[in-house]
Coordinates of C-alpha atoms in Angstrom, one line a residue:
M129 CA -43.1 114.7 -131.7
I130 CA -44.5 118.2 -132.3
F131 CA -44.8 119.3 -135.9
S132 CA -44.4 122.9 -137.0
F133 CA -47.5 123.3 -139.2
R134 CA -46.1 126.6 -140.7
K135 CA -42.9 124.8 -141.8
I136 CA -44.9 122.0 -143.4
L137 CA -47.1 124.4 -145.2
C138 CA -44.1 126.3 -146.6
S139 CA -42.6 123.0 -147.7
G140 CA -45.8 122.0 -149.4
V141 CA -46.0 125.4 -151.2
L142 CA -42.4 125.2 -152.4
A143 CA -42.9 121.6 -153.6
L144 CA -46.0 122.6 -155.5
T145 CA -44.3 125.4 -157.4
C146 CA -42.3 122.6 -159.1
L147 CA -45.3 120.6 -160.2
S148 CA -45.6 119.4 -163.7
T149 CA -48.8 119.6 -165.8
H150 CA -50.0 116.5 -163.9
A151 CA -50.4 116.4 -160.1
P152 CA -48.4 113.6 -158.4
A153 CA -50.3 110.5 -157.3
A154 CA -48.5 110.1 -153.9
P155 CA -48.9 112.7 -151.0
K156 CA -46.0 115.0 -150.2
P157 CA -43.4 113.6 -147.7
E158 CA -44.5 116.2 -145.2
L159 CA -48.1 115.0 -145.5
Q160 CA -47.0 111.4 -145.2
E161 CA -45.0 112.2 -142.0
L162 CA -48.0 114.1 -140.5
R163 CA -50.4 111.2 -141.3
G164 CA -47.9 108.7 -139.8
R165 CA -47.9 110.7 -136.6
I166 CA -51.7 110.8 -136.6
E167 CA -51.9 107.0 -137.1
S168 CA -49.3 106.4 -134.3
L169 CA -51.1 108.8 -131.9
Q170 CA -54.5 107.2 -132.8
K171 CA -53.1 103.7 -131.9
E172 CA -51.7 105.0 -128.7
L173 CA -55.0 106.7 -127.9
D174 CA -56.9 103.5 -128.6
S175 CA -54.5 101.6 -126.3
K176 CA -55.1 104.2 -123.5
E177 CA -58.9 104.0 -124.1
D178 CA -58.7 100.2 -123.6
A179 CA -56.6 100.6 -120.5
K180 CA -59.0 103.1 -119.1
A181 CA -61.9 100.7 -119.8
D182 CA -60.1 97.9 -118.1
A183 CA -59.3 100.1 -115.1
A184 CA -62.9 101.2 -114.9
D185 CA -64.1 97.6 -114.9
E186 CA -61.7 96.8 -112.1
L187 CA -62.9 99.9 -110.2
K188 CA -66.4 98.7 -110.7
S189 CA -65.6 95.3 -109.2
S190 CA -63.8 96.9 -106.2
E191 CA -66.7 99.2 -105.5
Q192 CA -69.2 96.3 -105.8
A193 CA -67.1 94.3 -103.3
I194 CA -66.9 97.3 -101.0
S195 CA -70.6 97.6 -101.2
S196 CA -71.1 93.9 -100.4
I197 CA -68.7 94.1 -97.4
N198 CA -70.4 97.2 -96.1
S199 CA -73.7 95.4 -96.2
T200 CA -72.1 92.4 -94.4
L201 CA -70.6 94.7 -91.7
R202 CA -74.0 96.3 -91.3
D203 CA -75.5 92.8 -90.7
L204 CA -72.7 91.9 -88.3
T205 CA -73.3 95.1 -86.4
R206 CA -77.0 94.3 -86.1
Q207 CA -76.1 90.8 -84.9
Q208 CA -73.7 92.3 -82.4
Q209 CA -76.5 94.5 -81.1
S210 CA -78.8 91.5 -80.9
T211 CA -76.1 89.5 -79.1
Q212 CA -75.6 92.3 -76.6
T213 CA -79.4 92.4 -76.0
T214 CA -79.3 88.6 -75.4
L215 CA -76.4 89.0 -73.0
K216 CA -78.2 91.6 -71.1
S217 CA -81.2 89.3 -70.9
L218 CA -79.0 86.4 -69.8
E219 CA -77.4 88.7 -67.2
Q220 CA -80.9 89.4 -65.8
E221 CA -81.7 85.7 -65.9
K222 CA -78.4 84.9 -64.3
T223 CA -79.2 87.3 -61.5
G224 CA -82.6 85.6 -61.0
V225 CA -81.0 82.2 -61.1
D226 CA -78.3 83.4 -58.7
K227 CA -81.1 84.5 -56.3
R228 CA -82.9 81.2 -56.7
I229 CA -79.7 79.3 -56.1
H230 CA -78.9 81.4 -53.1
A231 CA -82.5 80.7 -51.7
E232 CA -82.2 77.0 -52.5
Q233 CA -78.8 77.0 -50.8
V234 CA -80.3 78.6 -47.7
L235 CA -83.2 76.1 -47.7
L236 CA -80.8 73.2 -48.3
G237 CA -78.6 74.5 -45.4
R238 CA -81.7 74.5 -43.1
L239 CA -82.6 71.0 -44.2
L240 CA -79.1 69.8 -43.6
F241 CA -79.0 71.6 -40.2
Q242 CA -82.4 70.1 -39.3
Q243 CA -81.2 66.7 -40.4
Y244 CA -78.0 67.2 -38.4
R245 CA -79.9 68.1 -35.3
S246 CA -82.3 65.2 -35.6
G247 CA -79.6 62.7 -36.4
Q248 CA -80.0 59.5 -38.3
Q249 CA -80.5 57.6 -35.1
D250 CA -83.8 59.4 -34.3
Q251 CA -85.6 57.3 -36.8
F252 CA -84.5 54.1 -35.0
K253 CA -85.6 55.7 -31.7
I254 CA -89.0 56.4 -33.1
L255 CA -89.3 52.8 -34.3
L256 CA -88.3 51.5 -30.9
N257 CA -90.7 53.8 -29.1
Q258 CA -94.0 51.8 -28.8
E259 CA -95.8 54.4 -26.7
D260 CA -97.6 56.1 -29.7
P261 CA -97.3 54.2 -33.0
S262 CA -99.3 56.8 -35.0
Q263 CA -97.0 59.6 -34.0
A264 CA -94.0 57.4 -35.0
T265 CA -95.6 56.9 -38.4
R266 CA -96.1 60.6 -38.9
Q267 CA -92.5 61.4 -37.9
L268 CA -91.1 58.8 -40.3
R269 CA -93.3 60.2 -43.1
Y270 CA -92.0 63.7 -42.3
Y271 CA -88.4 62.5 -42.5
S272 CA -89.0 60.8 -45.7
H273 CA -90.6 63.9 -47.2
L274 CA -87.7 66.0 -46.0
A275 CA -85.2 63.7 -47.6
R276 CA -87.1 63.7 -50.9
A277 CA -87.4 67.5 -50.9
R278 CA -83.7 67.8 -50.3
G279 CA -82.9 65.5 -53.2
E280 CA -85.3 67.4 -55.6
L281 CA -83.8 70.7 -54.4
L282 CA -80.3 69.6 -55.1
E283 CA -81.3 68.3 -58.6
H284 CA -83.0 71.5 -59.5
L285 CA -80.1 73.5 -58.2
R286 CA -77.6 71.6 -60.3
G287 CA -79.9 72.0 -63.4
N288 CA -80.1 75.8 -63.0
I289 CA -76.4 76.1 -62.6
E290 CA -75.7 74.0 -65.7
K291 CA -78.3 75.8 -67.8
L292 CA -76.7 79.2 -66.8
H293 CA -73.3 77.9 -67.6
Q294 CA -74.2 76.6 -71.1
L295 CA -76.1 79.8 -72.0
T296 CA -73.2 81.9 -71.0
L297 CA -70.7 79.8 -72.9
A298 CA -72.9 79.8 -76.1
T299 CA -73.4 83.6 -76.0
E300 CA -69.8 84.3 -75.4
A301 CA -68.8 82.0 -78.2
K302 CA -71.2 83.8 -80.6
Q303 CA -70.0 87.2 -79.5
A304 CA -66.4 86.1 -80.1
E305 CA -67.3 84.7 -83.6
L306 CA -69.0 87.9 -84.6
S307 CA -66.2 90.0 -83.3
Q308 CA -63.7 87.9 -85.3
N309 CA -65.8 88.2 -88.4
Q310 CA -66.1 91.9 -88.0
T311 CA -62.4 92.3 -87.6
E312 CA -61.7 90.2 -90.8
Q313 CA -64.4 92.2 -92.7
D314 CA -62.8 95.4 -91.6
K315 CA -59.4 94.3 -92.8
Q316 CA -60.8 93.3 -96.2
R317 CA -62.7 96.5 -96.5
Q318 CA -59.6 98.6 -95.8
K319 CA -57.7 96.6 -98.4
L320 CA -60.4 97.1 -101.0
L321 CA -60.6 100.8 -100.2
A322 CA -56.9 101.1 -100.8
Q323 CA -57.3 99.3 -104.1
Q324 CA -60.2 101.5 -105.0
Q325 CA -58.2 104.7 -104.4
M326 CA -55.4 103.2 -106.7
K327 CA -57.9 102.4 -109.4
K328 CA -59.5 105.9 -109.2
K329 CA -56.1 107.5 -109.4
L330 CA -55.3 105.3 -112.5
V331 CA -58.6 106.1 -114.2
T332 CA -58.0 109.9 -113.5
Q333 CA -54.5 109.8 -114.9
L334 CA -55.6 107.9 -118.0
A335 CA -58.5 110.2 -118.6
K336 CA -56.1 113.2 -118.3
Q337 CA -53.7 111.6 -120.8
I338 CA -56.5 110.7 -123.1
G339 CA -57.8 114.2 -123.1
Q340 CA -54.3 115.6 -123.9
Q341 CA -53.8 113.1 -126.7
R342 CA -57.2 113.8 -128.1
S343 CA -56.4 117.5 -128.2
E344 CA -53.1 116.7 -129.9
L345 CA -54.8 114.3 -132.4
S346 CA -57.4 116.9 -133.2
R347 CA -54.7 119.6 -133.8
L348 CA -52.8 117.2 -136.1
Q349 CA -55.9 116.3 -138.0
R350 CA -56.7 120.0 -138.5
N351 CA -53.2 120.5 -139.7
E352 CA -53.5 117.5 -142.1
K353 CA -56.8 118.8 -143.4
R354 CA -55.4 122.3 -144.1
L355 CA -52.3 120.9 -145.7
T356 CA -54.3 118.5 -147.9
Q357 CA -56.6 121.2 -149.0
L358 CA -53.7 123.5 -149.8
I359 CA -51.9 120.8 -151.8
E360 CA -55.1 119.9 -153.7
R361 CA -56.0 123.5 -154.3
L362 CA -52.6 124.4 -155.7
A363 CA -52.5 121.2 -157.7
K364 CA -55.9 122.1 -159.3
Q365 CA -54.7 125.6 -160.0
Q366 CA -51.6 124.1 -161.7
Q367 CA -53.7 121.6 -163.7
T368 CA -56.1 124.3 -164.7
A369 CA -53.3 126.5 -165.9
S370 CA -51.7 123.6 -167.8
K371 CA -55.1 122.7 -169.4
K372 CA -55.5 126.3 -170.6
I373 CA -52.1 126.2 -172.2
E374 CA -52.6 122.7 -173.7
R375 CA -56.2 123.1 -174.8
P376 CA -56.4 122.2 -178.6
S377 CA -57.6 124.8 -181.0
S378 CA -59.8 122.2 -182.7
A379 CA -62.2 121.9 -179.6
A380 CA -65.8 121.8 -180.8
R381 CA -67.5 125.2 -180.7
N382 CA -71.2 126.0 -181.2
S383 CA -72.1 129.2 -182.9
V384 CA -75.8 128.8 -183.6
V385 CA -78.5 129.0 -181.0
P386 CA -82.2 128.1 -181.1
D387 CA -84.9 130.2 -182.6
A388 CA -88.7 130.0 -183.0
S389 CA -88.6 127.8 -186.1
F390 CA -89.8 124.7 -184.1
A391 CA -92.1 126.5 -181.7
G392 CA -95.2 124.5 -182.6
T393 CA -93.5 121.1 -183.2
S394 CA -93.8 118.3 -180.6
F395 CA -90.5 117.4 -179.0
P396 CA -90.3 113.7 -180.1
Q397 CA -90.2 115.0 -183.8
L398 CA -87.2 117.2 -183.1
K399 CA -84.6 114.5 -182.7
G400 CA -81.4 115.6 -184.4
K401 CA -82.8 119.0 -185.4
L402 CA -82.3 121.1 -182.3
Q403 CA -79.6 123.7 -181.7
L404 CA -77.5 123.9 -178.5
P405 CA -78.9 126.6 -176.1
V406 CA -75.8 128.8 -176.0
R407 CA -72.8 129.8 -178.1
G408 CA -69.5 128.5 -176.7
E409 CA -66.9 125.7 -176.5
L410 CA -67.9 122.1 -175.5
T411 CA -65.4 121.2 -172.7
G412 CA -67.5 118.5 -171.1
R413 CA -69.3 115.8 -173.1
F414 CA -71.8 113.2 -172.1
G415 CA -70.2 110.0 -170.7
T416 CA -66.6 111.4 -170.6
P417 CA -64.9 111.7 -167.2
R418 CA -64.9 115.0 -165.3
Q419 CA -61.6 116.7 -164.7
D420 CA -62.3 117.4 -161.0
S421 CA -63.8 114.1 -159.8
G422 CA -63.4 111.6 -162.6
S423 CA -67.1 110.8 -162.6
P424 CA -68.8 110.8 -166.0
W425 CA -70.6 113.8 -167.4
R426 CA -74.4 113.3 -167.4
G427 CA -74.8 116.2 -169.9
L428 CA -72.8 118.8 -171.6
F429 CA -70.7 121.7 -170.3
I430 CA -70.4 124.6 -172.8
R431 CA -67.8 127.2 -171.7
T432 CA -68.7 130.8 -172.5
A433 CA -68.0 134.3 -171.3
A434 CA -70.2 135.4 -168.4
A435 CA -73.8 136.8 -168.9
Q436 CA -74.3 135.2 -172.3
E437 CA -77.9 134.5 -173.3
V438 CA -79.3 131.0 -172.8
R439 CA -82.2 130.1 -175.1
A440 CA -84.8 127.3 -174.7
I441 CA -84.1 124.5 -177.2
A442 CA -87.9 123.8 -177.7
S443 CA -91.3 125.0 -176.4
G444 CA -92.5 123.8 -173.0
R445 CA -93.3 124.9 -169.5
V446 CA -90.9 125.8 -166.7
V447 CA -91.2 123.3 -163.8
F448 CA -88.2 124.4 -161.7
A449 CA -86.4 127.8 -161.5
D450 CA -84.3 128.0 -158.3
W451 CA -80.9 127.4 -156.8
L452 CA -79.9 123.7 -156.3
R453 CA -76.7 122.4 -154.7
G454 CA -74.2 121.3 -157.4
F455 CA -76.2 123.0 -160.2
G456 CA -76.3 126.6 -158.9
N457 CA -79.2 128.6 -160.5
L458 CA -81.0 125.9 -162.3
L459 CA -84.0 126.0 -164.7
I460 CA -85.9 122.9 -165.9
V461 CA -88.3 122.9 -168.9
D462 CA -90.9 120.2 -169.4
H463 CA -91.4 119.6 -173.1
G464 CA -94.1 116.9 -172.7
G465 CA -94.0 113.2 -173.5
G466 CA -91.6 112.6 -170.6
Y467 CA -88.9 114.9 -172.1
M468 CA -87.2 117.6 -170.0
S469 CA -84.2 119.9 -170.6
L470 CA -82.0 121.3 -167.8
Y471 CA -79.9 124.5 -167.8
G472 CA -77.5 124.9 -164.8
N473 CA -74.7 127.1 -163.4
N474 CA -76.6 130.2 -164.6
E475 CA -75.7 133.7 -163.4
S476 CA -79.4 134.7 -163.7
I477 CA -82.7 133.0 -164.3
F478 CA -85.3 135.0 -166.4
K479 CA -88.3 132.7 -166.2
R480 CA -90.4 131.5 -163.2
T481 CA -91.9 128.2 -162.4
G482 CA -95.2 127.6 -164.3
E483 CA -94.4 130.0 -167.2
E484 CA -95.0 128.7 -170.8
I485 CA -92.0 129.3 -173.1
R486 CA -91.4 129.0 -176.8
A487 CA -88.4 127.7 -178.6
G488 CA -85.7 130.3 -178.8
D489 CA -86.9 132.3 -175.8
V490 CA -84.1 133.7 -173.6
I491 CA -84.5 132.0 -170.3
A492 CA -81.2 132.7 -168.4
S493 CA -77.7 134.0 -168.6
T494 CA -74.5 132.0 -168.2
G495 CA -72.3 132.1 -165.1
N496 CA -70.6 129.8 -162.6
S497 CA -73.1 129.6 -159.8
G498 CA -73.0 126.4 -157.7
G499 CA -69.3 126.5 -157.2
N500 CA -68.3 125.7 -160.8
P501 CA -64.7 126.7 -161.5
E502 CA -65.5 127.6 -165.1
T503 CA -68.0 130.0 -166.5
G504 CA -70.6 128.6 -168.9
L505 CA -73.7 126.5 -169.1
Y506 CA -74.4 123.0 -167.9
F507 CA -77.0 121.4 -170.2
E508 CA -78.9 118.1 -170.0
I509 CA -81.8 116.4 -171.8
R510 CA -83.7 113.7 -169.9
Y511 CA -86.4 111.2 -170.8
Q512 CA -88.5 109.7 -168.0
S513 CA -86.0 111.3 -165.6
R514 CA -83.0 109.5 -167.1
P515 CA -80.2 111.6 -168.8
F516 CA -79.0 110.7 -172.3
D517 CA -76.5 112.3 -174.7
P518 CA -77.9 115.7 -175.8
L519 CA -75.9 115.5 -179.0
V520 CA -78.3 112.8 -180.2
W521 CA -81.0 115.5 -180.4
C522 CA -78.9 118.7 -180.7
K523 CA -76.3 119.5 -183.4
I524 CA -73.2 121.5 -183.2
S525 CA -73.3 124.3 -185.7

C-alpha cells in the first residue's frame, strides 16, 4: 500500500485547525495508519532478513560440500594417475614375464624333445649295458638332473603366470573402483552445483526485495517523522495561543531589580533580602512542570520584552560567559561559599569570564537564545552545584 504523504499532511493540517485549547492525547488517524504500515513492513522485512540468513547458511553448507567433493575428486584423480603409472609398470613387467615365459617354454620344449628322442627305455639300456659302468652312472645322473630342471622350470613358469594374473586383476579392480567413485562424486558435485545456483538466486532475490522494502520503510519513516513534527508544531502553536488568551491577570510580576545596596555583604547573609535580576512576569517557578516537556523547572523563568537589562543579584566573579546548549547565552557568577547564580537565554552578555562584578551591575540583556520559544530570562541559584528555589533568597517586589 503506497501512501500519499501530501494527502496525509493536508488531512493533518485540517484536523489541527479544529484543535481545542488542549492537544489530543492520541495520534491522528492518518498517523496511526502510517505507523501501522511501517510496523507491518518492518515485520515483513524482518521475516525476509531471516529467510535470507537461512538461505545464506544453506548456501554456505552447499559451498562447503562442493569444496569437499572437489578435494575428493582431486585425490581420486591423483590416485587414477598413480594407478595408470602402476599399470604401465605392470605392463612392462608383464612384457618381461612374457619373454621369460616364452624362453622357458622354448627351453621346456627342448627338454621335452630331448627326452622324447632319448626315450624312457634308454635308462634301462644303460643299466643293462655292463661295458662301462662309470659312463652309465654319468648318463643316469644327467637324466636325473634333466628331469629335476624340467620340474623346476615348470613350477617357476606356473608361478610367474599366476603372479602376473593376480597383479593384473588387482590393478584392474582398483581402477574400476576409482572410476566408479569418480563417477559418483561427479554426479554429487553436479547436484550440489545445481543447488548452489538455486540458493544464490534465492539470496539475490531476497537481497533485492529487502533493499526495496528498506527504501520503502525509510520513505515511510521520513513521512511519519515529518507528519509527527507538523502535528506537534501545530499543536504547540495552538497551545501557546490558548495560553496567551487564558493567562490570568494575577500572574506574579516583579518590578524591582537589584542595586548596589548589598555590594559588600557576604552572600549567606542575604537570604530573603535579594531582588530578582530583571523586571517581568514569572511564568516558570521552581519545581513546577514545564509546559513543553513536563519536566520540573530547576529555576525561574521571567518573561520580559527583548533586550531588557539583567542585573547581578549580588557581588561575585564571573566564572562562565558563553553559549551552552539548552541555555543559550549563559552567564554564571560565583558568590563564594559554594553559592552561584545562573542567567540564561540572554540576547547579549556584557561581562567576561574572570571579571569581578558588584550587586546591581548590568551583566546581560534578555532574549530567547538557546531555542526558547519565549523571550525573557532563565534564572537559577545553586549551592554546591545543586539548584534550589530562588524565591527562598529573592523576593518578588
